[in-house]
Tab-separated table of N, CA and C in Angstrom:
chain	number	residue	atom	x	y	z
A	691	UNK	N	-14.762	-2.093	11.519
A	691	UNK	CA	-13.616	-1.637	12.125
A	691	UNK	C	-12.597	-2.869	11.848
A	692	UNK	N	-13.559	-4.362	11.551
A	692	UNK	CA	-12.967	-5.970	11.524
A	692	UNK	C	-12.145	-5.937	9.740
A	693	UNK	N	-13.018	-4.809	9.285
A	693	UNK	CA	-13.526	-4.666	7.522
A	693	UNK	C	-11.839	-4.095	7.256
A	694	UNK	N	-11.580	-3.048	7.820
A	694	UNK	CA	-11.061	-1.590	7.843
A	694	UNK	C	-9.359	-3.208	8.357
A	695	UNK	N	-9.849	-3.366	9.336
A	695	UNK	CA	-8.326	-3.924	9.884
A	695	UNK	C	-7.761	-5.060	9.033
A	696	UNK	N	-8.942	-6.079	8.099
A	696	UNK	CA	-8.573	-7.181	7.170
A	696	UNK	C	-7.609	-6.431	6.058
A	697	UNK	N	-7.927	-5.088	5.670
A	697	UNK	CA	-8.024	-4.421	4.176
A	697	UNK	C	-6.340	-3.948	4.771
A	698	UNK	N	-6.455	-3.392	5.946
A	698	UNK	CA	-5.174	-2.989	6.051
A	698	UNK	C	-3.597	-3.819	5.758
A	699	UNK	N	-3.681	-5.176	6.959
A	699	UNK	CA	-3.269	-5.955	6.507
A	699	UNK	C	-2.693	-6.567	5.564
A	700	UNK	N	-3.942	-6.963	4.597
A	700	UNK	CA	-3.862	-7.542	3.011
A	700	UNK	C	-3.079	-5.884	2.589
A	701	UNK	N	-3.273	-5.420	2.405
A	701	UNK	CA	-2.679	-4.254	1.645
A	701	UNK	C	-1.290	-3.784	2.133
A	702	UNK	N	-1.079	-4.245	3.523
A	702	UNK	CA	0.779	-3.907	3.809
A	702	UNK	C	1.674	-4.973	3.488
A	703	UNK	N	0.607	-6.804	3.352
A	703	UNK	CA	1.216	-7.880	2.691
A	703	UNK	C	1.690	-7.266	1.202
A	704	UNK	N	0.310	-7.310	0.836
A	704	UNK	CA	0.755	-6.964	-0.819
A	704	UNK	C	2.204	-6.254	-0.928
A	705	UNK	N	2.101	-4.707	-0.321
A	705	UNK	CA	2.528	-4.133	-0.136
A	705	UNK	C	5.027	-4.107	0.117
A	706	UNK	N	4.544	-5.662	0.959
A	706	UNK	CA	5.593	-6.239	1.293
A	706	UNK	C	6.124	-6.769	0.437
A	707	UNK	N	5.558	-7.873	-0.555
A	707	UNK	CA	5.398	-8.337	-1.140
A	707	UNK	C	6.413	-7.832	-2.443
A	708	UNK	N	6.399	-6.475	-2.885
A	708	UNK	CA	7.453	-5.036	-4.341
A	708	UNK	C	8.014	-5.786	-4.274
A	709	UNK	N	9.051	-5.706	-3.033
A	709	UNK	CA	10.080	-5.664	-2.844
A	709	UNK	C	10.772	-7.472	-2.963
A	710	UNK	N	10.364	-8.102	-2.575
A	710	UNK	CA	10.499	-9.803	-2.628
A	710	UNK	C	10.489	-10.073	-4.274
A	711	UNK	N	9.678	-9.963	-4.495
A	711	UNK	CA	9.381	-9.715	-5.908
A	711	UNK	C	10.457	-9.294	-6.770
A	712	UNK	N	10.719	-8.042	-6.542
A	712	UNK	CA	11.861	-7.439	-7.490
A	712	UNK	C	13.833	-8.239	-7.485
A	713	UNK	N	13.309	-8.203	-5.934
A	713	UNK	CA	14.253	-8.862	-5.981
A	713	UNK	C	14.603	-10.485	-6.593
A	714	UNK	N	13.495	-11.138	-5.825
A	714	UNK	CA	13.201	-12.425	-7.245
A	714	UNK	C	13.925	-12.332	-8.789
A	715	UNK	N	13.401	-11.267	-9.083
A	715	UNK	CA	13.503	-10.876	-10.860
A	715	UNK	C	15.055	-10.374	-10.537
A	716	UNK	N	15.241	-9.739	-9.840
A	716	UNK	CA	16.903	-9.110	-10.079
A	716	UNK	C	17.912	-10.708	-10.202
A	717	UNK	N	17.802	-11.251	-9.397
A	717	UNK	CA	17.958	-12.896	-8.925
A	717	UNK	C	18.105	-13.527	-10.003
A	718	UNK	N	16.909	-13.716	-11.055
A	718	UNK	CA	17.531	-14.549	-12.670
A	718	UNK	C	15.678	-14.351	-12.775
A	719	UNK	N	14.772	-14.799	-11.828
A	719	UNK	CA	13.315	-14.970	-12.270
A	719	UNK	C	12.567	-14.201	-12.851
A	720	UNK	N	12.536	-14.417	-14.822
A	720	UNK	CA	11.706	-13.000	-14.798
A	720	UNK	C	9.958	-13.060	-14.905
A	721	UNK	N	9.839	-14.352	-14.275
A	721	UNK	CA	8.533	-14.376	-13.931
A	721	UNK	C	8.254	-13.435	-12.436
A	722	UNK	N	9.082	-13.369	-11.959
A	722	UNK	CA	8.619	-12.168	-10.740
A	722	UNK	C	8.157	-10.880	-11.789
A	723	UNK	N	9.293	-10.676	-12.189
A	723	UNK	CA	8.568	-9.083	-12.877
A	723	UNK	C	7.465	-9.209	-13.309
A	724	UNK	N	6.794	-10.457	-13.722
A	724	UNK	CA	6.080	-10.608	-14.780
A	724	UNK	C	4.459	-10.302	-13.469
A	725	UNK	N	5.062	-10.991	-12.289
A	725	UNK	CA	3.711	-10.682	-11.046
A	725	UNK	C	3.627	-8.806	-10.404
A	726	UNK	N	5.407	-8.214	-10.350
A	726	UNK	CA	5.268	-7.861	-9.457
A	726	UNK	C	4.745	-6.498	-10.128
A	727	UNK	N	3.958	-6.065	-11.860
A	727	UNK	CA	3.007	-5.549	-11.507
A	727	UNK	C	1.574	-5.298	-11.268
A	728	UNK	N	1.043	-6.307	-11.284
A	728	UNK	CA	0.249	-6.687	-10.935
A	728	UNK	C	-0.403	-6.494	-10.039
A	729	UNK	N	0.718	-7.077	-8.614
A	729	UNK	CA	0.705	-6.979	-6.941
A	729	UNK	C	0.710	-4.990	-7.192
A	730	UNK	N	1.219	-4.886	-7.792
A	730	UNK	CA	1.440	-3.223	-6.979
A	730	UNK	C	-0.248	-2.242	-7.200
A	731	UNK	N	-1.062	-2.740	-8.483
A	731	UNK	CA	-2.287	-2.260	-9.296
A	731	UNK	C	-2.959	-3.068	-7.680
A	732	UNK	N	-2.738	-4.356	-7.735
A	732	UNK	CA	-3.811	-4.739	-6.254
A	732	UNK	C	-3.614	-4.117	-5.233
A	733	UNK	N	-2.438	-3.824	-4.972
A	733	UNK	CA	-1.390	-2.977	-3.333
A	733	UNK	C	-2.790	-1.679	-3.876
A	734	UNK	N	-2.883	-0.511	-4.708
A	734	UNK	CA	-3.380	0.126	-4.932
A	734	UNK	C	-4.484	0.370	-4.586
A	735	UNK	N	-5.422	-0.833	-5.115
A	735	UNK	CA	-6.279	-0.613	-5.040
A	735	UNK	C	-7.388	-0.990	-3.267
A	736	UNK	N	-5.926	-1.982	-2.920
A	736	UNK	CA	-6.334	-2.272	-1.718
A	736	UNK	C	-6.276	-1.172	-0.714
A	737	UNK	N	-5.882	-0.256	-0.986
A	737	UNK	CA	-4.885	1.176	-0.449
A	737	UNK	C	-6.550	2.709	-0.889
A	738	UNK	N	-7.118	2.293	-2.007
A	738	UNK	CA	-8.187	2.901	-2.348
A	738	UNK	C	-9.692	2.623	-1.228
A	739	UNK	N	-9.697	0.984	-0.953
A	739	UNK	CA	-10.510	0.923	-0.023
A	739	UNK	C	-10.359	0.957	1.613
A	740	UNK	N	-9.250	0.762	1.550
A	740	UNK	CA	-9.119	1.415	2.689
A	740	UNK	C	-8.349	2.914	2.894
A	741	UNK	N	-8.456	3.615	2.306
A	741	UNK	CA	-9.103	5.301	2.731
A	741	UNK	C	-10.220	4.951	2.575
A	742	UNK	N	-11.429	4.590	2.186
A	742	UNK	CA	-12.752	4.523	1.746
A	742	UNK	C	-13.632	4.179	2.906
A	743	UNK	N	-12.955	3.514	3.387
A	743	UNK	CA	-12.870	2.555	5.323
A	743	UNK	C	-12.707	3.494	5.952
A	744	UNK	N	-11.385	4.196	5.984
A	744	UNK	CA	-10.557	5.301	7.074
A	744	UNK	C	-12.146	6.340	7.003
A	745	UNK	N	-11.951	6.920	5.975
A	745	UNK	CA	-13.169	8.353	5.976
A	745	UNK	C	-14.250	7.545	6.775
A	746	UNK	N	-15.028	6.588	6.458
A	746	UNK	CA	-15.986	6.346	7.611
A	746	UNK	C	-15.679	6.056	8.397
A	747	UNK	N	-14.562	5.936	9.210
A	747	UNK	CA	-14.270	5.286	10.896
A	747	UNK	C	-13.467	6.910	11.543
A	748	UNK	N	-12.690	7.135	10.490
A	748	UNK	CA	-11.697	8.508	11.133
A	748	UNK	C	-12.234	9.927	10.937
A	749	UNK	N	-12.752	10.283	9.705
A	749	UNK	CA	-12.838	11.054	8.533
A	749	UNK	C	-11.247	11.908	8.624
A	750	UNK	N	-11.543	13.418	8.550
A	750	UNK	CA	-10.244	14.261	8.748
A	750	UNK	C	-9.065	13.747	9.631
A	751	UNK	N	-9.031	12.550	10.181
A	751	UNK	CA	-7.704	12.442	11.346
A	751	UNK	C	-7.309	11.750	10.755
A	752	UNK	N	-5.216	12.030	11.717
A	752	UNK	CA	-4.373	11.248	11.100
A	752	UNK	C	-4.558	10.250	9.899
A	753	UNK	N	-5.521	9.127	10.750
A	753	UNK	CA	-4.887	7.851	9.787
A	753	UNK	C	-5.446	7.695	8.308
A	754	UNK	N	-6.637	8.720	8.232
A	754	UNK	CA	-6.986	9.442	6.809
A	754	UNK	C	-6.090	9.798	5.751
A	755	UNK	N	-5.035	10.531	6.756
A	755	UNK	CA	-4.406	12.157	5.608
A	755	UNK	C	-3.157	11.115	5.207
A	756	UNK	N	-2.778	9.828	6.296
A	756	UNK	CA	-1.606	8.825	6.044
A	756	UNK	C	-2.122	7.957	4.919
A	757	UNK	N	-2.806	7.823	5.231
A	757	UNK	CA	-3.788	6.635	3.839
A	757	UNK	C	-3.993	7.460	2.690
A	758	UNK	N	-4.094	8.290	2.521
A	758	UNK	CA	-3.937	10.245	1.346
A	758	UNK	C	-2.741	9.711	0.496
A	759	UNK	N	-1.489	10.090	1.490
A	759	UNK	CA	-0.431	10.283	1.656
A	759	UNK	C	0.215	8.409	0.508
A	760	UNK	N	-0.240	8.079	1.907
A	760	UNK	CA	0.702	6.403	0.710
A	760	UNK	C	-0.508	6.206	-0.131
A	761	UNK	N	-1.447	6.264	-0.560
A	761	UNK	CA	-2.581	6.066	-2.241
A	761	UNK	C	-1.650	7.021	-2.278
A	762	UNK	N	-0.704	7.957	-2.333
A	762	UNK	CA	-0.949	9.017	-4.033
A	762	UNK	C	1.026	8.982	-4.248
A	763	UNK	N	1.563	7.981	-3.081
A	763	UNK	CA	2.527	7.344	-3.053
A	763	UNK	C	2.509	6.192	-4.663
A	764	UNK	N	1.914	5.072	-3.804
A	764	UNK	CA	1.724	4.350	-4.813
A	764	UNK	C	0.722	4.657	-6.487
A	765	UNK	N	0.595	5.769	-6.643
A	765	UNK	CA	0.351	6.027	-7.972
A	765	UNK	C	1.477	6.619	-8.396
A	766	UNK	N	1.702	7.287	-7.711
A	766	UNK	CA	3.812	8.084	-8.564
A	766	UNK	C	4.640	6.744	-9.037
A	767	UNK	N	4.020	5.658	-7.693
A	767	UNK	CA	4.963	4.012	-7.882
A	767	UNK	C	4.798	3.593	-9.094
A	768	UNK	N	3.476	3.800	-9.598
A	768	UNK	CA	2.682	2.624	-10.279
A	768	UNK	C	2.788	3.575	-11.657
A	769	UNK	N	3.316	5.064	-11.819
A	769	UNK	CA	3.692	5.641	-13.188
A	769	UNK	C	5.198	5.755	-13.193
A	770	UNK	N	6.028	5.649	-12.306
A	770	UNK	CA	7.575	5.857	-12.391
A	770	UNK	C	8.132	3.959	-12.695
A	771	UNK	N	7.573	3.287	-12.078
A	771	UNK	CA	7.763	1.867	-12.259
A	771	UNK	C	7.344	1.224	-14.194
A	772	UNK	N	6.007	1.747	-14.360
A	772	UNK	CA	6.077	1.660	-15.789
A	772	UNK	C	6.959	2.458	-16.766
A	773	UNK	N	6.708	3.451	-16.152
A	773	UNK	CA	7.844	4.520	-16.975
A	773	UNK	C	9.428	4.167	-16.867
A	774	UNK	N	9.699	2.866	-15.871
A	774	UNK	CA	11.229	2.253	-15.831
A	774	UNK	C	12.264	3.525	-14.907
A	775	UNK	N	11.433	4.826	-14.283
A	775	UNK	CA	12.322	5.331	-13.703
A	775	UNK	C	12.303	4.580	-12.054
A	776	UNK	N	13.203	4.237	-12.345
A	776	UNK	CA	13.830	3.960	-10.950
A	776	UNK	C	14.315	3.947	-9.853
A	777	UNK	N	15.218	5.440	-10.062
A	777	UNK	CA	15.383	6.160	-9.260
A	777	UNK	C	14.293	6.712	-8.273
A	778	UNK	N	13.530	7.154	-9.034
A	778	UNK	CA	12.156	7.558	-8.052
A	778	UNK	C	11.119	6.935	-7.655
A	779	UNK	N	11.045	4.958	-7.986
A	779	UNK	CA	10.664	4.312	-7.851
A	779	UNK	C	11.122	3.579	-6.994
A	780	UNK	N	12.355	3.120	-6.659
A	780	UNK	CA	12.695	2.482	-5.010
A	780	UNK	C	12.826	2.942	-4.092
A	781	UNK	N	13.571	3.853	-4.335
A	781	UNK	CA	13.158	5.347	-3.117
A	781	UNK	C	11.899	5.195	-2.570
A	782	UNK	N	10.853	5.634	-3.014
A	782	UNK	CA	9.604	6.120	-3.434
A	782	UNK	C	8.950	4.434	-2.605
A	783	UNK	N	9.106	3.123	-3.430
A	783	UNK	CA	9.168	2.374	-2.478
A	783	UNK	C	9.311	1.737	-0.938
A	784	UNK	N	10.505	2.081	-0.219
A	784	UNK	CA	10.804	2.186	1.095
A	784	UNK	C	9.429	3.153	1.996
A	785	UNK	N	9.211	4.343	0.885
A	785	UNK	CA	8.908	5.177	2.119
A	785	UNK	C	7.180	4.800	2.055
A	786	UNK	N	6.682	3.489	1.273
A	786	UNK	CA	5.323	3.112	0.605
A	786	UNK	C	5.423	1.689	1.468
A	787	UNK	N	5.817	1.569	1.904
A	787	UNK	CA	6.533	0.115	2.896
A	787	UNK	C	6.379	0.329	3.716
A	788	UNK	N	7.325	1.270	4.562
A	788	UNK	CA	7.419	2.332	6.110
A	788	UNK	C	5.567	2.336	6.614
A	789	UNK	N	4.776	3.461	5.122
A	789	UNK	CA	3.997	3.651	5.294
A	789	UNK	C	2.372	3.004	5.470
A	790	UNK	N	2.784	1.946	5.100
A	790	UNK	CA	1.575	1.101	4.882
A	790	UNK	C	1.624	-0.101	5.735
A	791	UNK	N	2.443	-0.303	6.296
A	791	UNK	CA	3.348	-1.294	7.745
A	791	UNK	C	2.682	-0.784	8.966
A	792	UNK	N	3.085	0.939	8.526
A	792	UNK	CA	2.270	1.633	10.101
A	792	UNK	C	1.250	1.511	9.915
A	793	UNK	N	0.434	1.822	8.858
A	793	UNK	CA	-0.856	2.145	8.952
A	793	UNK	C	-1.600	0.840	9.295
A	794	UNK	N	-0.833	-0.397	8.758
A	794	UNK	CA	-1.258	-1.673	9.681
A	794	UNK	C	-1.264	-1.756	11.415
A	795	UNK	N	-0.480	-1.631	11.247
A	795	UNK	CA	-0.303	-1.335	13.472
A	795	UNK	C	-0.712	-0.734	14.320
A	796	UNK	N	-1.189	0.334	13.075
A	796	UNK	CA	-1.800	1.440	13.448
A	796	UNK	C	-3.019	0.613	13.936
A	797	UNK	N	-3.599	0.672	13.036
A	797	UNK	CA	-5.078	-0.079	12.937
A	797	UNK	C	-5.267	-1.013	13.579
A	798	UNK	N	-4.533	-2.088	13.066
A	798	UNK	CA	-5.035	-3.144	14.678
A	798	UNK	C	-4.516	-2.892	16.512
A	799	UNK	N	-3.576	-1.974	16.170
A	799	UNK	CA	-3.925	-1.164	18.033
A	799	UNK	C	-4.925	-0.472	18.164
A	800	UNK	N	-5.894	0.753	16.828
A	800	UNK	CA	-6.509	0.728	17.514
A	800	UNK	C	-7.883	0.277	18.492
A	801	UNK	N	-8.809	0.953	19.463
A	801	UNK	CA	-9.166	0.084	19.712
A	801	UNK	C	-11.094	0.153	19.424
A	802	UNK	N	-10.911	-1.101	19.379
A	802	UNK	CA	-12.828	-1.153	19.097
A	802	UNK	C	-13.916	-1.202	19.763
A	803	UNK	N	-15.170	0.443	19.150
A	803	UNK	CA	-15.480	0.592	20.179
A	803	UNK	C	-16.680	-0.917	20.951
A	804	UNK	N	-17.073	-0.446	21.352
A	804	UNK	CA	-18.232	-1.141	22.116
A	804	UNK	C	-19.225	-1.334	21.423
């Protein structure tokens, strides 16, 4: 459970860094754009690990389904980001940020079995 909590928090931090990096890029720093892609891929990898860990702790419960939905959203975001489809990429990013933060908070609030 501790590992799941750590991964969920790391995932949320990586996802929350994405709009900051995009904003820095739009402010004129090209290096932020070069970092934005790899951080997004790292966030998706962390979400995949989170999904596996959630499967072992809660099977087909709400946290597993929500984590799977966030991972699907991240996969679509990666596709739309590399395809420069910003009309999909930006609103979907808002949903992924909200979902990943909600999952991290839920994971942190879940009681650890004794």
